[in-house]
C-alpha cells in the first residue's frame, strides 16, 4: 500500500534517512529542504518552515504532484546553543520558531486533507533533550518539550478521525547537527548513553517508519525514545 509521505528537513541527516526508508517501503515520498536541494528517489520542494507561505506552497506542490499527504514527518530543526545569560532573545525565538512553531505550521496544513480522508499519521521529531534538559540548550529543550504537549493535544483533537500523532525522541545521532559539536563533545555524549554510542540516522528512521505502519494503528500521543537508554523512562 503506497502512501504519500512528506518529510520536512529531508535534505540530510535523520530526515534524509527517513525519506529513504519510506522510499524503500514503496511509498511516494516528498522532502522539504531549506537551503540545498537533495537528489534522490523523492520529490524535493523548497520550504522554510518558519514561513507560512512556504509551507502552503510546498503542500500545494506535493498535492499536485503526488496527492494529499497521508504521513507527515515534522523533522526540520535547528540549534543555537548558549548558556542562558549569553543567549540572545533572537536565538531563543528563532529556535522555537523553527522547531515548534514550524511543526505547528506543517501539522496544521497536513491536517486539512487528513481530516477529509479520515486517516493520517503525524510524527514529530523531538529529542531526549526536551525530556531531560541540557545546559546550554534552553531554547532547543523548550522547543522539543513543547512538541510533546503539542502532539498530545493533537492526538486528543484528531483521534476520532483516525489520525494518530506521536513523537520520536532521539538521543545523540551522527548527523551534521552533532558533528558541529566536535569529536570530544560527541564522545562525551556517547559515554553517557547506556548503549555506549550515538545512533545512526537510519535507527531513528526505523522508529519513525514503525509509527507510520499498520502495526502502530493503536498508538497515539506516545513519546517513543530512540536514545540508547539515555532518557531511561523519561
Ligand atoms: P541536520 O543534519 O542539521 O538537518 C537539519 C534539517 O532541517 C536539514 O534538512 C535542514 O535543511 C532542515 N532545516 C533547518 N532549518 C529549517 C527551516 N527553517 N525550514 C526548513 N527546513 C529546515 O539535523 P538532524 O540531526 O538530522 O536533525 C533532524 C531533527 O532531529 C531535528 O529536529 C533535530 O532537532 C532532531 N534531533 C537530532 C538529534 C541529533 O543528535 N542529531 C538528536 C535528537 C533530535 P537544509 O539542509 O536545507 O538546511
Short mmCIF file of C-alpha atoms and ligand atoms in Angstrom, two decimals:
data_model
loop_
_atom_site.label_atom_id
_atom_site.label_comp_id
_atom_site.label_asym_id
_atom_site.label_seq_id
_atom_site.Cartn_x
_atom_site.Cartn_y
_atom_site.Cartn_z
CA UNK A 1 0.00 0.00 0.00
CA UNK A 2 1.75 3.13 -1.25
CA UNK A 3 1.17 6.28 0.80
CA UNK A 4 2.09 9.92 0.23
CA UNK A 5 4.73 10.81 2.81
CA UNK A 6 6.14 14.28 3.46
CA UNK A 7 9.33 14.66 5.50
CA UNK A 8 10.37 18.19 6.46
CA UNK A 9 14.10 18.81 6.60
CA UNK A 10 14.70 15.78 4.41
CA UNK A 11 17.84 17.03 2.69
CA UNK A 12 20.27 15.39 5.13
CA UNK A 13 20.61 13.64 8.48
CA UNK A 14 17.61 11.99 10.11
CA UNK A 15 15.14 13.45 7.61
CA UNK A 16 17.08 12.12 4.65
CA UNK A 17 17.37 8.63 6.18
CA UNK A 18 13.64 8.72 6.93
CA UNK A 19 12.79 9.66 3.35
CA UNK A 20 14.96 6.83 2.02
CA UNK A 21 13.29 4.40 4.44
CA UNK A 22 9.82 5.30 3.14
CA UNK A 23 11.03 5.10 -0.47
CA UNK A 24 12.29 1.57 0.27
CA UNK A 25 8.85 0.70 1.66
CA UNK A 26 7.34 1.70 -1.70
CA UNK A 27 5.75 4.97 -0.62
CA UNK A 28 5.53 8.17 -2.64
CA UNK A 29 7.86 10.49 -0.79
CA UNK A 30 8.39 14.24 -0.78
CA UNK A 31 11.02 16.02 1.26
CA UNK A 32 11.38 19.67 2.05
CA UNK A 33 14.74 21.36 2.20
CA UNK A 34 15.61 24.85 3.28
CA UNK A 35 18.87 25.75 1.55
CA UNK A 36 20.27 22.91 -0.59
CA UNK A 37 18.10 20.68 -2.79
CA UNK A 38 18.88 16.98 -2.30
CA UNK A 39 18.65 14.44 -5.10
CA UNK A 40 17.10 11.02 -4.65
CA UNK A 41 14.05 8.92 -5.45
CA UNK A 42 11.76 11.52 -3.94
CA UNK A 43 10.23 14.88 -4.76
CA UNK A 44 12.25 17.72 -3.22
CA UNK A 45 10.47 21.02 -2.53
CA UNK A 46 11.94 24.15 -1.04
CA UNK A 47 10.29 25.20 2.20
CA UNK A 48 11.47 27.27 5.13
CA UNK A 49 9.16 26.06 7.90
CA UNK A 50 9.36 29.46 9.58
CA UNK A 51 7.40 30.92 6.63
CA UNK A 52 3.71 30.07 6.44
CA UNK A 53 3.64 30.97 2.73
CA UNK A 54 6.45 28.45 2.04
CA UNK A 55 4.54 25.73 3.89
CA UNK A 56 1.41 26.46 1.86
CA UNK A 57 3.38 26.45 -1.41
CA UNK A 58 5.17 23.20 -0.57
CA UNK A 59 2.00 21.33 0.35
CA UNK A 60 0.25 22.59 -2.78
CA UNK A 61 3.14 21.32 -4.93
CA UNK A 62 3.17 17.93 -3.19
CA UNK A 63 -0.60 17.60 -3.56
CA UNK A 64 -0.41 18.44 -7.28
CA UNK A 65 2.46 16.04 -7.99
CA UNK A 66 1.85 13.15 -5.55
CA UNK A 67 -1.55 13.65 -3.92
CA UNK A 68 -2.70 14.61 -0.40
CA UNK A 69 -0.17 13.97 2.36
CA UNK A 70 -1.11 10.87 4.39
CA UNK A 71 2.01 10.66 6.56
CA UNK A 72 3.71 13.80 7.85
CA UNK A 73 7.13 13.64 9.49
CA UNK A 74 7.92 17.01 11.05
CA UNK A 75 11.68 16.75 11.36
CA UNK A 76 13.19 20.11 10.35
CA UNK A 77 15.08 21.57 13.27
CA UNK A 78 17.95 23.81 14.30
CA UNK A 79 20.11 24.58 17.32
CA UNK A 80 21.50 27.92 18.52
CA UNK A 81 23.21 26.91 21.73
CA UNK A 82 24.39 29.13 24.56
CA UNK A 83 24.18 29.47 28.31
CA UNK A 84 21.14 31.43 29.46
CA UNK A 85 22.89 34.69 30.35
CA UNK A 86 24.63 34.75 26.98
CA UNK A 87 21.64 33.61 24.94
CA UNK A 88 20.15 36.39 22.87
CA UNK A 89 16.36 36.60 22.74
CA UNK A 90 16.60 36.15 18.96
CA UNK A 91 18.38 32.80 19.49
CA UNK A 92 15.52 31.63 21.69
CA UNK A 93 12.79 32.89 19.38
CA UNK A 94 14.44 31.54 16.21
CA UNK A 95 14.83 28.02 17.61
CA UNK A 96 11.26 27.89 18.90
CA UNK A 97 10.02 29.31 15.60
CA UNK A 98 11.76 26.63 13.52
CA UNK A 99 11.36 23.62 15.83
CA UNK A 100 7.98 24.15 17.49
CA UNK A 101 6.02 26.74 15.51
CA UNK A 102 7.36 25.13 12.33
CA UNK A 103 5.78 21.84 13.45
CA UNK A 104 2.54 23.70 14.13
CA UNK A 105 2.58 25.19 10.61
CA UNK A 106 3.11 21.89 8.81
CA UNK A 107 0.82 19.83 11.06
CA UNK A 108 -1.98 22.35 10.65
CA UNK A 109 -1.64 22.29 6.88
CA UNK A 110 -1.35 18.48 6.68
CA UNK A 111 -4.41 18.01 8.87
CA UNK A 112 -6.71 19.65 6.30
CA UNK A 113 -6.56 16.71 3.90
CA UNK A 114 -6.16 14.09 6.65
CA UNK A 115 -9.48 15.20 8.17
CA UNK A 116 -11.15 14.85 4.78
CA UNK A 117 -9.62 11.39 4.28
CA UNK A 118 -10.43 10.42 7.88
CA UNK A 119 -6.99 8.96 8.32
CA UNK A 120 -3.45 10.13 8.75
CA UNK A 121 -0.20 9.81 10.64
CA UNK A 122 1.75 12.69 12.12
CA UNK A 123 5.17 12.04 13.61
CA UNK A 124 7.08 14.86 15.29
CA UNK A 125 10.83 14.60 15.82
CA UNK A 126 11.64 15.85 19.32
CA UNK A 127 14.75 15.00 21.36
CA UNK A 128 15.79 13.40 24.61
CA UNK A 129 16.98 16.92 25.47
CA UNK A 130 13.35 18.05 25.59
CA UNK A 131 12.71 15.49 28.32
CA UNK A 132 15.94 15.73 30.35
CA UNK A 133 17.04 19.31 29.69
CA UNK A 134 20.57 20.24 28.66
CA UNK A 135 22.80 23.05 29.90
CA UNK A 136 23.38 25.45 27.01
CA UNK A 137 20.28 24.34 25.13
CA UNK A 138 17.39 26.01 26.99
CA UNK A 139 15.90 27.24 23.72
CA UNK A 140 16.22 23.86 21.99
CA UNK A 141 14.95 21.90 25.02
CA UNK A 142 11.95 24.22 25.38
CA UNK A 143 11.09 23.77 21.70
CA UNK A 144 11.42 19.99 21.89
CA UNK A 145 9.45 19.70 25.15
CA UNK A 146 6.76 21.86 23.56
CA UNK A 147 6.35 19.28 20.81
CA UNK A 148 5.19 16.73 23.39
CA UNK A 149 2.29 18.86 24.65
CA UNK A 150 1.50 19.86 21.09
CA UNK A 151 1.40 16.24 19.89
CA UNK A 152 -0.71 15.06 22.82
CA UNK A 153 -3.23 17.86 22.28
CA UNK A 154 -3.48 16.98 18.58
CA UNK A 155 -3.80 13.30 19.45
CA UNK A 156 -6.87 14.16 21.51
CA UNK A 157 -8.32 16.52 18.87
CA UNK A 158 -7.80 14.21 15.91
CA UNK A 159 -8.13 10.70 17.34
CA UNK A 160 -11.81 10.38 16.45
CA UNK A 161 -10.85 11.00 12.81
CA UNK A 162 -8.36 8.13 12.78
CA UNK A 163 -5.34 10.44 12.76
CA UNK A 164 -2.53 9.46 15.11
CA UNK A 165 0.03 11.93 16.41
CA UNK A 166 3.23 10.69 18.01
CA UNK A 167 6.65 11.93 18.99
CA UNK A 168 10.04 10.33 18.44
CA UNK A 169 12.68 11.43 20.94
CA UNK A 170 16.17 10.58 19.66
CA UNK A 171 19.31 10.69 21.74
CA UNK A 172 22.55 11.79 20.06
CA UNK A 173 22.62 10.88 16.37
CA UNK A 174 25.53 11.02 13.95
CA UNK A 175 24.50 13.97 11.73
CA UNK A 176 25.75 17.45 10.82
CA UNK A 177 23.91 18.79 13.90
CA UNK A 178 26.07 16.78 16.30
CA UNK A 179 29.26 16.78 14.20
CA UNK A 180 29.49 20.53 14.57
CA UNK A 181 29.93 19.98 18.34
CA UNK A 182 33.30 18.34 17.70
CA UNK A 183 34.60 14.84 18.41
CA UNK A 184 35.33 15.39 22.11
CA UNK A 185 31.83 16.58 22.98
CA UNK A 186 30.25 13.85 20.87
CA UNK A 187 32.32 11.21 22.64
CA UNK A 188 31.28 12.68 25.99
CA UNK A 189 27.62 12.32 24.94
CA UNK A 190 28.19 8.76 23.75
CA UNK A 191 29.77 7.88 27.09
CA UNK A 192 26.53 8.94 28.85
CA UNK A 193 24.46 6.57 26.71
CA UNK A 194 23.95 3.10 28.23
CA UNK A 195 24.44 1.54 24.78
CA UNK A 196 27.75 3.43 24.60
CA UNK A 197 27.40 5.01 21.17
CA UNK A 198 25.47 7.58 19.19
CA UNK A 199 22.69 6.43 16.86
CA UNK A 200 22.80 6.24 13.09
CA UNK A 201 20.14 8.32 11.30
CA UNK A 202 18.66 5.09 9.97
CA UNK A 203 17.97 3.86 13.51
CA UNK A 204 15.74 6.90 14.05
CA UNK A 205 14.13 6.39 10.63
CA UNK A 206 13.15 2.85 11.65
CA UNK A 207 11.21 4.11 14.67
CA UNK A 208 9.50 6.77 12.56
CA UNK A 209 8.53 4.18 9.94
CA UNK A 210 7.12 1.96 12.69
CA UNK A 211 4.86 4.78 13.96
CA UNK A 212 3.61 5.23 10.39
CA UNK A 213 2.99 1.50 9.92
CA UNK A 214 -0.17 -0.57 10.31
CA UNK A 215 1.35 -2.11 13.46
CA UNK A 216 1.17 1.30 15.16
CA UNK A 217 -2.51 1.94 14.33
CA UNK A 218 -3.49 1.98 18.03
CA UNK A 219 -0.60 4.18 19.21
CA UNK A 220 -1.25 7.90 19.60
CA UNK A 221 0.02 10.60 21.95
CA UNK A 222 3.10 8.48 22.62
CA UNK A 223 6.69 9.60 23.03
CA UNK A 224 8.97 6.91 21.66
CA UNK A 225 12.54 7.27 22.95
CA UNK A 226 15.24 6.15 20.50
CA UNK A 227 18.13 7.13 22.69
CA UNK A 228 20.20 4.08 23.58
CA UNK A 229 18.76 4.29 27.11
CA UNK A 230 19.91 7.86 27.79
CA UNK A 231 16.49 9.09 28.94
CA UNK A 232 15.68 5.85 30.79
CA UNK A 233 11.95 6.20 31.25
CA UNK A 234 11.58 9.92 30.57
P1 LIG B 1 20.64 18.27 10.37
O1 LIG B 1 21.52 17.21 9.81
O2 LIG B 1 21.22 19.55 10.85
O3 LIG B 1 19.48 18.56 9.31
C1 LIG B 1 18.50 19.51 9.61
C2 LIG B 1 17.46 19.52 8.52
O4 LIG B 1 16.47 20.52 8.86
C3 LIG B 1 18.02 19.90 7.17
O5 LIG B 1 17.32 19.19 6.18
C4 LIG B 1 17.70 21.39 7.07
O6 LIG B 1 17.54 21.84 5.74
C5 LIG B 1 16.36 21.43 7.77
N1 LIG B 1 16.01 22.76 8.26
C6 LIG B 1 16.66 23.51 9.18
N2 LIG B 1 16.01 24.67 9.37
C7 LIG B 1 14.94 24.65 8.55
C8 LIG B 1 13.90 25.56 8.27
N3 LIG B 1 13.81 26.76 8.87
N4 LIG B 1 12.95 25.21 7.37
C9 LIG B 1 13.02 24.02 6.77
N5 LIG B 1 13.98 23.11 6.96
C10 LIG B 1 14.93 23.43 7.84
O7 LIG B 1 19.82 17.73 11.63
P2 LIG B 1 19.47 16.26 12.15
O8 LIG B 1 20.46 15.90 13.18
O9 LIG B 1 19.17 15.35 11.02
O10 LIG B 1 18.12 16.61 12.95
C11 LIG B 1 16.84 16.37 12.43
C12 LIG B 1 15.84 16.53 13.56
O11 LIG B 1 16.18 15.61 14.61
C13 LIG B 1 15.86 17.91 14.20
O12 LIG B 1 14.57 18.28 14.55
C14 LIG B 1 16.70 17.70 15.44
O13 LIG B 1 16.38 18.62 16.44
C15 LIG B 1 16.31 16.29 15.82
N6 LIG B 1 17.28 15.61 16.66
C16 LIG B 1 18.58 15.45 16.27
C17 LIG B 1 19.46 14.80 17.12
C18 LIG B 1 20.89 14.59 16.74
O14 LIG B 1 21.66 14.18 17.62
N7 LIG B 1 21.31 14.84 15.52
C19 LIG B 1 19.03 14.32 18.35
C20 LIG B 1 17.71 14.49 18.71
C21 LIG B 1 16.83 15.14 17.86
P3 LIG B 1 18.83 22.39 4.86
O15 LIG B 1 19.69 21.18 4.60
O16 LIG B 1 18.22 22.91 3.63
O17 LIG B 1 19.50 23.40 5.72
#
